[in-house]
Every structure is written in structure tokens, then in C-alpha cells.
Short mmCIF file of C-alpha atoms in Angstrom, two decimals:
data_model
loop_
_atom_site.label_atom_id
_atom_site.label_comp_id
_atom_site.label_asym_id
_atom_site.label_seq_id
_atom_site.Cartn_x
_atom_site.Cartn_y
_atom_site.Cartn_z
CA MET A 1 -25.89 -52.94 154.54
CA THR A 2 -25.06 -52.50 158.22
CA ALA A 3 -26.74 -54.69 160.81
CA ARG A 4 -28.71 -52.73 163.36
CA THR A 5 -28.63 -53.76 167.03
CA VAL A 6 -31.02 -52.68 169.76
CA THR A 7 -29.84 -53.16 173.35
CA VAL A 8 -32.29 -53.86 176.18
CA ASN A 9 -30.72 -53.49 179.62
CA CYS A 10 -32.22 -56.10 181.97
CA ALA A 11 -30.17 -55.09 185.03
CA ASP A 12 -33.20 -54.34 187.23
CA VAL A 13 -35.54 -57.03 185.90
CA GLN A 14 -37.07 -59.12 188.67
CA ASP A 15 -40.17 -60.45 186.91
CA GLU A 16 -41.90 -60.55 183.54
CA ALA A 17 -43.52 -57.14 184.03
CA GLY A 18 -40.04 -55.72 184.60
CA PHE A 19 -38.77 -57.42 181.45
CA TRP A 20 -41.51 -55.91 179.31
CA ALA A 21 -40.97 -52.50 180.95
CA ALA A 22 -37.27 -52.71 180.00
CA TYR A 23 -38.20 -53.73 176.44
CA MET A 24 -40.62 -50.80 176.16
CA ARG A 25 -38.01 -48.41 177.59
CA ASP A 26 -35.08 -49.47 175.41
CA VAL A 27 -36.63 -50.26 172.01
CA PRO A 28 -36.74 -46.95 170.15
CA ASP A 29 -40.07 -45.63 168.91
CA ILE A 30 -41.99 -48.64 170.18
CA HIS A 31 -45.71 -48.60 169.52
CA PRO A 32 -47.64 -47.93 172.75
CA GLY A 33 -50.09 -50.68 171.76
CA PHE A 34 -47.47 -53.41 172.24
CA GLY A 35 -49.10 -56.09 174.40
CA ARG A 36 -46.16 -56.87 176.74
CA ASN A 37 -46.43 -60.66 176.58
CA LEU A 38 -44.97 -63.53 174.57
CA ALA A 39 -47.79 -63.56 172.01
CA ALA A 40 -47.31 -59.84 171.41
CA PHE A 41 -43.55 -60.41 171.11
CA ARG A 42 -44.17 -63.00 168.40
CA ASP A 43 -46.40 -60.52 166.58
CA ALA A 44 -43.76 -57.81 167.00
CA LEU A 45 -41.11 -59.94 165.34
CA TRP A 46 -43.48 -60.33 162.38
CA GLY A 47 -43.51 -56.53 162.14
CA GLY A 48 -46.42 -55.77 164.44
CA PRO A 49 -46.55 -53.31 167.34
CA GLY A 50 -43.35 -53.69 169.32
CA TRP A 51 -41.19 -54.38 166.24
CA PRO A 52 -37.62 -53.55 167.33
CA ASP A 53 -36.64 -52.43 163.79
CA ALA A 54 -33.34 -54.28 164.17
CA ASP A 55 -31.42 -57.30 162.96
CA GLU A 56 -30.39 -58.13 166.52
CA VAL A 57 -31.80 -57.48 169.97
CA ARG A 58 -29.16 -57.76 172.68
CA PHE A 59 -30.46 -58.29 176.21
CA THR A 60 -27.63 -57.19 178.52
CA ASN A 61 -27.38 -58.02 182.24
CA SER A 62 -29.74 -60.88 181.47
CA ASP A 63 -28.74 -63.34 184.21
CA SER A 64 -31.95 -62.69 186.15
CA LEU A 65 -34.06 -63.75 183.16
CA GLY A 66 -33.01 -67.35 183.74
CA SER A 67 -35.32 -67.61 186.74
CA LEU A 68 -38.46 -66.29 185.05
CA ARG A 69 -41.17 -68.92 184.54
CA GLY A 70 -39.01 -71.49 186.22
CA GLY A 71 -36.27 -70.98 183.66
CA THR A 72 -38.42 -71.30 180.54
CA PHE A 73 -39.02 -67.62 179.72
CA VAL A 74 -35.75 -67.11 177.84
CA LYS A 75 -36.31 -70.39 176.01
CA CYS A 76 -39.73 -69.14 174.90
CA LEU A 77 -38.20 -65.90 173.60
CA GLU A 78 -35.53 -67.83 171.71
CA GLU A 79 -38.09 -70.25 170.24
CA ILE A 80 -40.19 -67.35 169.00
CA ALA A 81 -37.13 -65.76 167.38
CA ARG A 82 -36.26 -69.06 165.67
CA GLU A 83 -39.80 -69.46 164.37
CA VAL A 84 -39.93 -65.96 162.98
CA ASN A 85 -36.27 -65.84 161.88
CA SER A 86 -36.31 -62.06 161.39
CA VAL A 87 -34.37 -60.91 164.47
CA ARG A 88 -31.45 -62.51 166.28
CA LEU A 89 -31.70 -62.47 170.09
CA VAL A 90 -28.53 -62.34 172.17
CA PHE A 91 -28.45 -62.71 175.95
CA SER A 92 -25.37 -61.43 177.77
#
């Protein structure tokens, strides 16, 4: 079985709304009902709306994400991924 990777380009992300817009843009066939917040992301990784249908989600050009929520946003995403353990998140 081949691992499937989805790439989300965060080059223009300046805030959380921009992050969720990038996620919606780059995840194929995303459900329009995805909530665009951390709780919805957790639900998505359990297979709910927003499920990336991938083994790995790679967030490229992700340096700007380090400043979101005072530096805790990426940590929240990573914690959710660890809890769910269905999708690997990579920040590059």
C-alpha cells in the first residue's frame, strides 16, 4: 500500500482564517461543512467533514504558523494529530 500525502501551501497565511482557507483550498474534495477551527480539525481526523483522506498532511512554507496564537497553534494541531493517530502532520 502506498502512503498518500496531501500538501497544504501556507505561503500566504497571516492568521488562522488564512490557515483554514489554505486547508480548504488544498485538501482535495473537502466537505464544505468543515468548521475551520481546531475542534473541526479534530473531528476531521476522525473521518468527519474535512478529512484529508491521507496518511500525511504536509504543511509547506509553514514558518508563519509559528506566530499564530502566540506560538501555540502548531502545537495544538500536532497534539490533535497525536491524539487521533490517523494522520501524520509535517511542517516544512
